[in-house]
Amino acid sequence: MTAELVRGQNHPLPHTRLEIRVTAGAPVMACATLGDAQGAVRGPEWIVHPGSPRLPGIEVSRQAAVSLRFHIDLGALSEQAHLVQVLLALPEGVGGPDRFGATAAPFAAVTATDGTEIASFTLTGLDTESAVVALELYRRQGIWKVRAVGQGYAGGLAELLGDRGLPQAAGFAAAVQEAVARHLAGAVQTPLTPGGERRQPSAAPQPLPADPPAVPGGAAAPASGGTGGTGGTGGTGGATGAVNYTHPGRRTAAPPTPPPAAPPTPPGQPPRPVAGDATGWSLDERLYNQVWGMFEDLARSVAAYRSAMDFAESRMDQELDRVLSDPRQRIGGAGDAARAAARAKHDGLAAQAREVLDRDLTQLVAESEVVEPALPPAFARWDSPVWHAYRVPMEIPMALRLGDVHLPERPDLRIPMLVRLPLERGLWIDSGRTGSDAALMMDDARLRGAAMDTAVTLAARLLAVHPPGEFTVHVIDPAGSAAVPLAPLVTSGVLDQPPAAGAGGVSAVLARLTQRVDLVQMAVRGGAAESLPPDLDTAEQLLIVNDFPHGFDDRAVTQLRYLADEGPAVGVHLLMVANREDASAYGPVLDPLWRSLLRISPVPDDHLADPWVGHSWTYEPPAVPPGSRVLRRVLDQVAEARRTGGR
């Protein structure tokens, strides 16, 4: 039976391998400190946090989220560690709440690795605090216990760590906050629910249990790929389960229009996937929700697999350590046999984990094969046949495809990266030579050209999915270095004005868009939308900026930051093509600008994170097939519709 703790109460821990699951009403970040027999934290090396998420025996998430997990192996902790304190803190400077009193009370549950709940604690009574010690695990006379703490700090993480005696706690806390902010800037946001709220992530997957139950015949039963509660691939619910298409994110209620009926499934076979098999008021919405369900399923399934593999490695290491610690077994036949047995046990667990993963991947591949051909133009790849029948739409779609993402466990399983329209944040196409192998193999000129090609294809897609007159593109190209990549936009006639060049052109475009943001904001706040000037372009605006910060003075940089912060709420969006190193002279002044934009890359790069378990996903930009004229044909149709008003 689960012990429901109150502040100050403790409870014995029957296992040494534990998970602590935290849910909160707003994204929180996870930290933990180790303490010695007197409870003292000996230094920064005894703190695990998103910027340094692992220590022997403990691991936390790299990102802030409403659902977090702490993975703890008490037996693997340093012998000097007698205390583990579980800390939660609100991230700063990311637009979220600044105190726990403004959110629902966080909830923490201590579980065994098989999901069995041991103890739980609801952190009630928090108000102005922005950091809190939720729980502590402590060892007394060789026995580990958990205690509910709930001690909050209005001074945030800095005050909390300072109370633990950490020197320079403020600087350390600031570094942790910066690591979280950087990670949030690269995280793909969860989709919105029909009511306009952000969908909350469900529970994360579980690793293999420490002792898999026996089945007839003496074999170990494969563990679940994840929690049965999620219902996705990460929640296979046992060795014989398959991908469950009914988890809350993919089917919450019967849709007004029923999805297509699936063909009969032969007995003993997993269900055949059907395009549009998700909740939604239209086929496009059902496909959108289905794609996001596939994204979550793959994230959780791979998380379960990786956790199972980590457990297999950890158990083999522990067994080998026991062999090596016994002088009688280090050499000779007994030692060799013990090492072989440990390796065999590891290989068995690894094979079980891979079998579960392969089964789930097979289901997702089958689903992808039926979903991809059914996607509308806004969701489809450029090589999809749907573009051959393209017609300028009369309605704005709910989302747009920015490219594909995939994981190394199955690189050919590409998930469409769909973002809601209108865009909630600007885009930054990184033209710098980052850690990506593909970027390092290209010279600067080719990389900058590829970045502008990506910008043009994204702008063309945005123009193609909006009705005539509902989307306007502006271009700033101070040195005129992007004339070749911009040619499809310029020659087709979809631009109202030619690309702005020189400092004067930069200043004119920024002044015009800044004035538009000011006017619309004042009209909205004053409830006087009808008072807007009649010549004001009320369409959604996209500003493509190439070669930043060339041609930008301090005033222009300030205006650009203003557009990045205030523009999306009133229909002005940025598409930056820039190398951050080129703007290094501005120092930390531009850090908020970079964080406000979703960074994507012109070449494959594993910099994006999912909002559920924080995997690093490889992003691939949208590419027009070599030799294809689909982009030109689409832009010609858009230009013609703009000239004729869609008639």
PDB file of N, CA, C and O in Angstrom, residues 151-210:
ATOM      1  N   GLN A 151      10.122  22.148   2.126  1.00  0.00           N
ATOM      2  CA  GLN A 151      10.655  23.435   2.571  1.00  0.00           C
ATOM      3  C   GLN A 151      10.914  24.317   1.356  1.00  0.00           C
ATOM      4  O   GLN A 151      11.722  23.985   0.494  1.00  0.00           O
ATOM      5  N   GLY A 152      10.220  25.464   1.264  1.00  0.00           N
ATOM      6  CA  GLY A 152      10.332  26.340   0.115  1.00  0.00           C
ATOM      7  C   GLY A 152      11.222  27.534   0.374  1.00  0.00           C
ATOM      8  O   GLY A 152      11.496  27.903   1.525  1.00  0.00           O
ATOM      9  N   TYR A 153      11.673  28.176  -0.717  1.00  0.00           N
ATOM     10  CA  TYR A 153      12.568  29.330  -0.638  1.00  0.00           C
ATOM     11  C   TYR A 153      12.076  30.399  -1.605  1.00  0.00           C
ATOM     12  O   TYR A 153      12.047  30.184  -2.831  1.00  0.00           O
ATOM     13  N   ALA A 154      11.707  31.555  -1.070  1.00  0.00           N
ATOM     14  CA  ALA A 154      11.261  32.655  -1.922  1.00  0.00           C
ATOM     15  C   ALA A 154      12.413  33.219  -2.736  1.00  0.00           C
ATOM     16  O   ALA A 154      12.194  33.810  -3.793  1.00  0.00           O
ATOM     17  N   GLY A 155      13.632  33.032  -2.275  1.00  0.00           N
ATOM     18  CA  GLY A 155      14.805  33.505  -3.007  1.00  0.00           C
ATOM     19  C   GLY A 155      15.244  32.576  -4.107  1.00  0.00           C
ATOM     20  O   GLY A 155      16.306  32.804  -4.720  1.00  0.00           O
ATOM     21  N   GLY A 156      14.488  31.536  -4.358  1.00  0.00           N
ATOM     22  CA  GLY A 156      14.774  30.648  -5.476  1.00  0.00           C
ATOM     23  C   GLY A 156      15.902  29.670  -5.217  1.00  0.00           C
ATOM     24  O   GLY A 156      16.309  29.418  -4.070  1.00  0.00           O
ATOM     25  N   LEU A 157      16.423  29.142  -6.310  1.00  0.00           N
ATOM     26  CA  LEU A 157      17.452  28.112  -6.214  1.00  0.00           C
ATOM     27  C   LEU A 157      18.714  28.643  -5.554  1.00  0.00           C
ATOM     28  O   LEU A 157      19.404  27.908  -4.827  1.00  0.00           O
ATOM     29  N   ALA A 158      19.036  29.906  -5.790  1.00  0.00           N
ATOM     30  CA  ALA A 158      20.238  30.474  -5.173  1.00  0.00           C
ATOM     31  C   ALA A 158      20.138  30.445  -3.652  1.00  0.00           C
ATOM     32  O   ALA A 158      21.091  30.067  -2.957  1.00  0.00           O
ATOM     33  N   GLU A 159      18.999  30.854  -3.109  1.00  0.00           N
ATOM     34  CA  GLU A 159      18.830  30.835  -1.657  1.00  0.00           C
ATOM     35  C   GLU A 159      18.845  29.411  -1.128  1.00  0.00           C
ATOM     36  O   GLU A 159      19.436  29.128  -0.073  1.00  0.00           O
ATOM     37  N   LEU A 160      18.207  28.498  -1.845  1.00  0.00           N
ATOM     38  CA  LEU A 160      18.173  27.101  -1.400  1.00  0.00           C
ATOM     39  C   LEU A 160      19.584  26.521  -1.316  1.00  0.00           C
ATOM     40  O   LEU A 160      19.960  25.894  -0.315  1.00  0.00           O
ATOM     41  N   LEU A 161      20.373  26.720  -2.389  1.00  0.00           N
ATOM     42  CA  LEU A 161      21.730  26.165  -2.390  1.00  0.00           C
ATOM     43  C   LEU A 161      22.613  26.877  -1.375  1.00  0.00           C
ATOM     44  O   LEU A 161      23.492  26.255  -0.765  1.00  0.00           O
ATOM     45  N   GLY A 162      22.384  28.187  -1.188  1.00  0.00           N
ATOM     46  CA  GLY A 162      23.149  28.893  -0.166  1.00  0.00           C
ATOM     47  C   GLY A 162      22.858  28.362   1.218  1.00  0.00           C
ATOM     48  O   GLY A 162      23.745  28.298   2.076  1.00  0.00           O
ATOM     49  N   ASP A 163      21.609  27.952   1.453  1.00  0.00           N
ATOM     50  CA  ASP A 163      21.237  27.375   2.741  1.00  0.00           C
ATOM     51  C   ASP A 163      21.917  26.035   2.961  1.00  0.00           C
ATOM     52  O   ASP A 163      22.037  25.581   4.105  1.00  0.00           O
ATOM     53  N   ARG A 164      22.344  25.401   1.868  1.00  0.00           N
ATOM     54  CA  ARG A 164      23.075  24.139   1.984  1.00  0.00           C
ATOM     55  C   ARG A 164      24.574  24.360   2.168  1.00  0.00           C
ATOM     56  O   ARG A 164      25.342  23.407   2.171  1.00  0.00           O
ATOM     57  N   GLY A 165      24.981  25.615   2.270  1.00  0.00           N
ATOM     58  CA  GLY A 165      26.384  25.928   2.498  1.00  0.00           C
ATOM     59  C   GLY A 165      27.231  25.939   1.250  1.00  0.00           C
ATOM     60  O   GLY A 165      28.467  25.922   1.334  1.00  0.00           O
ATOM     61  N   LEU A 166      26.609  25.995   0.061  1.00  0.00           N
ATOM     62  CA  LEU A 166      27.383  25.976  -1.172  1.00  0.00           C
ATOM     63  C   LEU A 166      28.017  27.344  -1.409  1.00  0.00           C
ATOM     64  O   LEU A 166      27.307  28.355  -1.458  1.00  0.00           O
ATOM     65  N   PRO A 167      29.344  27.417  -1.572  1.00  0.00           N
ATOM     66  CA  PRO A 167      29.966  28.708  -1.881  1.00  0.00           C
ATOM     67  C   PRO A 167      29.505  29.212  -3.252  1.00  0.00           C
ATOM     68  O   PRO A 167      29.267  28.428  -4.170  1.00  0.00           O
ATOM     69  N   GLN A 168      29.373  30.517  -3.377  1.00  0.00           N
ATOM     70  CA  GLN A 168      28.970  31.144  -4.640  1.00  0.00           C
ATOM     71  C   GLN A 168      27.693  30.503  -5.190  1.00  0.00           C
ATOM     72  O   GLN A 168      27.584  30.182  -6.375  1.00  0.00           O
ATOM     73  N   ALA A 169      26.719  30.339  -4.308  1.00  0.00           N
ATOM     74  CA  ALA A 169      25.472  29.681  -4.691  1.00  0.00           C
ATOM     75  C   ALA A 169      24.739  30.460  -5.771  1.00  0.00           C
ATOM     76  O   ALA A 169      24.121  29.869  -6.660  1.00  0.00           O
ATOM     77  N   ALA A 170      24.789  31.787  -5.734  1.00  0.00           N
ATOM     78  CA  ALA A 170      24.059  32.592  -6.715  1.00  0.00           C
ATOM     79  C   ALA A 170      24.585  32.347  -8.120  1.00  0.00           C
ATOM     80  O   ALA A 170      23.812  32.187  -9.076  1.00  0.00           O
ATOM     81  N   GLY A 171      25.911  32.328  -8.278  1.00  0.00           N
ATOM     82  CA  GLY A 171      26.490  32.072  -9.592  1.00  0.00           C
ATOM     83  C   GLY A 171      26.187  30.677 -10.088  1.00  0.00           C
ATOM     84  O   GLY A 171      25.911  30.466 -11.279  1.00  0.00           O
ATOM     85  N   PHE A 172      26.225  29.701  -9.188  1.00  0.00           N
ATOM     86  CA  PHE A 172      25.928  28.322  -9.572  1.00  0.00           C
ATOM     87  C   PHE A 172      24.471  28.204 -10.005  1.00  0.00           C
ATOM     88  O   PHE A 172      24.159  27.580 -11.028  1.00  0.00           O
ATOM     89  N   ALA A 173      23.559  28.821  -9.240  1.00  0.00           N
ATOM     90  CA  ALA A 173      22.140  28.765  -9.597  1.00  0.00           C
ATOM     91  C   ALA A 173      21.888  29.442 -10.937  1.00  0.00           C
ATOM     92  O   ALA A 173      21.071  28.975 -11.742  1.00  0.00           O
ATOM     93  N   ALA A 174      22.575  30.558 -11.197  1.00  0.00           N
ATOM     94  CA  ALA A 174      22.401  31.249 -12.476  1.00  0.00           C
ATOM     95  C   ALA A 174      22.852  30.371 -13.635  1.00  0.00           C
ATOM     96  O   ALA A 174      22.225  30.356 -14.703  1.00  0.00           O
ATOM     97  N   ALA A 175      23.940  29.619 -13.438  1.00  0.00           N
ATOM     98  CA  ALA A 175      24.414  28.719 -14.491  1.00  0.00           C
ATOM     99  C   ALA A 175      23.408  27.600 -14.757  1.00  0.00           C
ATOM    100  O   ALA A 175      23.188  27.202 -15.908  1.00  0.00           O
ATOM    101  N   VAL A 176      22.778  27.095 -13.700  1.00  0.00           N
ATOM    102  CA  VAL A 176      21.754  26.062 -13.870  1.00  0.00           C
ATOM    103  C   VAL A 176      20.560  26.628 -14.633  1.00  0.00           C
ATOM    104  O   VAL A 176      20.035  25.994 -15.559  1.00  0.00           O
ATOM    105  N   GLN A 177      20.131  27.820 -14.264  1.00  0.00           N
ATOM    106  CA  GLN A 177      19.001  28.447 -14.956  1.00  0.00           C
ATOM    107  C   GLN A 177      19.325  28.681 -16.425  1.00  0.00           C
ATOM    108  O   GLN A 177      18.475  28.498 -17.305  1.00  0.00           O
ATOM    109  N   GLU A 178      20.543  29.069 -16.723  1.00  0.00           N
ATOM    110  CA  GLU A 178      20.942  29.298 -18.107  1.00  0.00           C
ATOM    111  C   GLU A 178      20.904  27.998 -18.907  1.00  0.00           C
ATOM    112  O   GLU A 178      20.465  27.980 -20.063  1.00  0.00           O
ATOM    113  N   ALA A 179      21.342  26.892 -18.284  1.00  0.00           N
ATOM    114  CA  ALA A 179      21.302  25.601 -18.970  1.00  0.00           C
ATOM    115  C   ALA A 179      19.870  25.198 -19.289  1.00  0.00           C
ATOM    116  O   ALA A 179      19.575  24.682 -20.375  1.00  0.00           O
ATOM    117  N   VAL A 180      18.961  25.454 -18.357  1.00  0.00           N
ATOM    118  CA  VAL A 180      17.553  25.123 -18.593  1.00  0.00           C
ATOM    119  C   VAL A 180      16.966  26.000 -19.691  1.00  0.00           C
ATOM    120  O   VAL A 180      16.235  25.531 -20.568  1.00  0.00           O
ATOM    121  N   ALA A 181      17.300  27.293 -19.671  1.00  0.00           N
ATOM    122  CA  ALA A 181      16.782  28.208 -20.696  1.00  0.00           C
ATOM    123  C   ALA A 181      17.269  27.801 -22.079  1.00  0.00           C
ATOM    124  O   ALA A 181      16.510  27.843 -23.054  1.00  0.00           O
ATOM    125  N   ARG A 182      18.533  27.404 -22.185  1.00  0.00           N
ATOM    126  CA  ARG A 182      19.052  26.960 -23.484  1.00  0.00           C
ATOM    127  C   ARG A 182      18.319  25.719 -23.958  1.00  0.00           C
ATOM    128  O   ARG A 182      17.997  25.579 -25.145  1.00  0.00           O
ATOM    129  N   HIS A 183      18.056  24.796 -23.048  1.00  0.00           N
ATOM    130  CA  HIS A 183      17.376  23.569 -23.440  1.00  0.00           C
ATOM    131  C   HIS A 183      15.937  23.849 -23.845  1.00  0.00           C
ATOM    132  O   HIS A 183      15.436  23.284 -24.815  1.00  0.00           O
ATOM    133  N   LEU A 184      15.258  24.731 -23.116  1.00  0.00           N
ATOM    134  CA  LEU A 184      13.880  25.069 -23.470  1.00  0.00           C
ATOM    135  C   LEU A 184      13.813  25.731 -24.837  1.00  0.00           C
ATOM    136  O   LEU A 184      12.840  25.561 -25.575  1.00  0.00           O
ATOM    137  N   ALA A 185      14.853  26.491 -25.195  1.00  0.00           N
ATOM    138  CA  ALA A 185      14.852  27.156 -26.494  1.00  0.00           C
ATOM    139  C   ALA A 185      14.887  26.152 -27.630  1.00  0.00           C
ATOM    140  O   ALA A 185      14.439  26.443 -28.734  1.00  0.00           O
ATOM    141  N   GLY A 186      15.428  24.953 -27.373  1.00  0.00           N
ATOM    142  CA  GLY A 186      15.493  23.940 -28.414  1.00  0.00           C
ATOM    143  C   GLY A 186      14.454  22.853 -28.291  1.00  0.00           C
ATOM    144  O   GLY A 186      14.514  21.865 -29.010  1.00  0.00           O
ATOM    145  N   ALA A 187      13.494  23.036 -27.387  1.00  0.00           N
ATOM    146  CA  ALA A 187      12.476  22.009 -27.189  1.00  0.00           C
ATOM    147  C   ALA A 187      11.291  22.258 -28.107  1.00  0.00           C
ATOM    148  O   ALA A 187      10.856  23.393 -28.283  1.00  0.00           O
ATOM    149  N   VAL A 188      10.781  21.185 -28.693  1.00  0.00           N
ATOM    150  CA  VAL A 188       9.572  21.279 -29.498  1.00  0.00           C
ATOM    151  C   VAL A 188       8.390  21.336 -28.554  1.00  0.00           C
ATOM    152  O   VAL A 188       8.242  20.482 -27.669  1.00  0.00           O
ATOM    153  N   GLN A 189       7.523  22.335 -28.710  1.00  0.00           N
ATOM    154  CA  GLN A 189       6.411  22.497 -27.792  1.00  0.00           C
ATOM    155  C   GLN A 189       5.323  21.480 -28.074  1.00  0.00           C
ATOM    156  O   GLN A 189       5.076  21.113 -29.222  1.00  0.00           O
ATOM    157  N   THR A 190       4.664  21.047 -27.007  1.00  0.00           N
ATOM    158  CA  THR A 190       3.548  20.132 -27.170  1.00  0.00           C
ATOM    159  C   THR A 190       2.397  20.834 -27.873  1.00  0.00           C
ATOM    160  O   THR A 190       2.251  22.045 -27.781  1.00  0.00           O
ATOM    161  N   PRO A 191       1.565  20.075 -28.586  1.00  0.00           N
ATOM    162  CA  PRO A 191       0.466  20.711 -29.324  1.00  0.00           C
ATOM    163  C   PRO A 191      -0.602  21.239 -28.389  1.00  0.00           C
ATOM    164  O   PRO A 191      -0.692  20.858 -27.228  1.00  0.00           O
ATOM    165  N   LEU A 192      -1.440  22.123 -28.931  1.00  0.00           N
ATOM    166  CA  LEU A 192      -2.543  22.682 -28.175  1.00  0.00           C
ATOM    167  C   LEU A 192      -3.738  21.748 -28.205  1.00  0.00           C
ATOM    168  O   LEU A 192      -3.963  21.028 -29.172  1.00  0.00           O
ATOM    169  N   THR A 193      -4.495  21.770 -27.133  1.00  0.00           N
ATOM    170  CA  THR A 193      -5.751  21.035 -27.096  1.00  0.00           C
ATOM    171  C   THR A 193      -6.818  21.859 -27.815  1.00  0.00           C
ATOM    172  O   THR A 193      -6.624  23.036 -28.091  1.00  0.00           O
ATOM    173  N   PRO A 194      -7.972  21.257 -28.135  1.00  0.00           N
ATOM    174  CA  PRO A 194      -9.012  22.036 -28.789  1.00  0.00           C
ATOM    175  C   PRO A 194      -9.419  23.281 -28.016  1.00  0.00           C
ATOM    176  O   PRO A 194      -9.873  24.251 -28.589  1.00  0.00           O
ATOM    177  N   GLY A 195      -9.248  23.281 -26.691  1.00  0.00           N
ATOM    178  CA  GLY A 195      -9.602  24.456 -25.901  1.00  0.00           C
ATOM    179  C   GLY A 195      -8.532  25.524 -25.881  1.00  0.00           C
ATOM    180  O   GLY A 195      -8.682  26.544 -25.226  1.00  0.00           O
ATOM    181  N   GLY A 196      -7.423  25.287 -26.582  1.00  0.00           N
ATOM    182  CA  GLY A 196      -6.376  26.294 -26.652  1.00  0.00           C
ATOM    183  C   GLY A 196      -5.307  26.148 -25.592  1.00  0.00           C
ATOM    184  O   GLY A 196      -4.367  26.928 -25.528  1.00  0.00           O
ATOM    185  N   GLU A 197      -5.416  25.131 -24.716  1.00  0.00           N
ATOM    186  CA  GLU A 197      -4.411  24.911 -23.686  1.00  0.00           C
ATOM    187  C   GLU A 197      -3.325  23.989 -24.225  1.00  0.00           C
ATOM    188  O   GLU A 197      -3.548  23.182 -25.112  1.00  0.00           O
ATOM    189  N   ARG A 198      -2.144  24.117 -23.627  1.00  0.00           N
ATOM    190  CA  ARG A 198      -1.046  23.252 -24.020  1.00  0.00           C
ATOM    191  C   ARG A 198      -1.275  21.867 -23.438  1.00  0.00           C
ATOM    192  O   ARG A 198      -1.560  21.695 -22.268  1.00  0.00           O
ATOM    193  N   ARG A 199      -1.191  20.836 -24.291  1.00  0.00           N
ATOM    194  CA  ARG A 199      -1.402  19.470 -23.803  1.00  0.00           C
ATOM    195  C   ARG A 199      -0.305  19.105 -22.831  1.00  0.00           C
ATOM    196  O   ARG A 199       0.871  19.303 -23.090  1.00  0.00           O
ATOM    197  N   GLN A 200      -0.679  18.544 -21.696  1.00  0.00           N
ATOM    198  CA  GLN A 200       0.294  18.182 -20.682  1.00  0.00           C
ATOM    199  C   GLN A 200       0.841  16.796 -20.965  1.00  0.00           C
ATOM    200  O   GLN A 200       0.108  15.878 -21.277  1.00  0.00           O
ATOM    201  N   PRO A 201       2.169  16.634 -20.854  1.00  0.00           N
ATOM    202  CA  PRO A 201       2.737  15.320 -21.082  1.00  0.00           C
ATOM    203  C   PRO A 201       2.207  14.311 -20.079  1.00  0.00           C
ATOM    204  O   PRO A 201       1.928  14.628 -18.937  1.00  0.00           O
ATOM    205  N   SER A 202       2.050  13.090 -20.544  1.00  0.00           N
ATOM    206  CA  SER A 202       1.629  12.020 -19.649  1.00  0.00           C
ATOM    207  C   SER A 202       2.857  11.389 -19.021  1.00  0.00           C
ATOM    208  O   SER A 202       3.972  11.823 -19.206  1.00  0.00           O
ATOM    209  N   ALA A 203       2.647  10.332 -18.258  1.00  0.00           N
ATOM    210  CA  ALA A 203       3.744   9.740 -17.506  1.00  0.00           C
ATOM    211  C   ALA A 203       4.817   9.215 -18.428  1.00  0.00           C
ATOM    212  O   ALA A 203       4.563   8.784 -19.532  1.00  0.00           O
ATOM    213  N   ALA A 204       6.051   9.239 -17.955  1.00  0.00           N
ATOM    214  CA  ALA A 204       7.175   8.771 -18.753  1.00  0.00           C
ATOM    215  C   ALA A 204       7.341   7.271 -18.605  1.00  0.00           C
ATOM    216  O   ALA A 204       6.770   6.637 -17.742  1.00  0.00           O
ATOM    217  N   PRO A 205       8.160   6.667 -19.484  1.00  0.00           N
ATOM    218  CA  PRO A 205       8.293   5.217 -19.473  1.00  0.00           C
ATOM    219  C   PRO A 205       9.136   4.709 -18.320  1.00  0.00           C
ATOM    220  O   PRO A 205       9.850   5.466 -17.685  1.00  0.00           O
ATOM    221  N   GLN A 206       9.052   3.411 -18.093  1.00  0.00           N
ATOM    222  CA  GLN A 206       9.800   2.775 -17.029  1.00  0.00           C
ATOM    223  C   GLN A 206      10.857   1.851 -17.615  1.00  0.00           C
ATOM    224  O   GLN A 206      10.701   1.314 -18.696  1.00  0.00           O
ATOM    225  N   PRO A 207      11.963   1.643 -16.888  1.00  0.00           N
ATOM    226  CA  PRO A 207      12.934   0.660 -17.323  1.00  0.00           C
ATOM    227  C   PRO A 207      12.473  -0.746 -16.972  1.00  0.00           C
ATOM    228  O   PRO A 207      11.438  -0.938 -16.339  1.00  0.00           O
ATOM    229  N   LEU A 208      13.270  -1.724 -17.355  1.00  0.00           N
ATOM    230  CA  LEU A 208      12.973  -3.099 -16.979  1.00  0.00           C
ATOM    231  C   LEU A 208      13.027  -3.252 -15.473  1.00  0.00           C
ATOM    232  O   LEU A 208      13.833  -2.613 -14.800  1.00  0.00           O
ATOM    233  N   PRO A 209      12.165  -4.067 -14.895  1.00  0.00           N
ATOM    234  CA  PRO A 209      12.239  -4.293 -13.450  1.00  0.00           C
ATOM    235  C   PRO A 209      13.522  -4.997 -13.078  1.00  0.00           C
ATOM    236  O   PRO A 209      14.151  -5.662 -13.893  1.00  0.00           O
ATOM    237  N   ALA A 210      13.898  -4.834 -11.798  1.00  0.00           N
ATOM    238  CA  ALA A 210      15.165  -5.397 -11.350  1.00  0.00           C
ATOM    239  C   ALA A 210      15.176  -6.906 -11.445  1.00  0.00           C
ATOM    240  O   ALA A 210      16.190  -7.512 -11.750  1.00  0.00           O
TER     241      ALA A 210
END
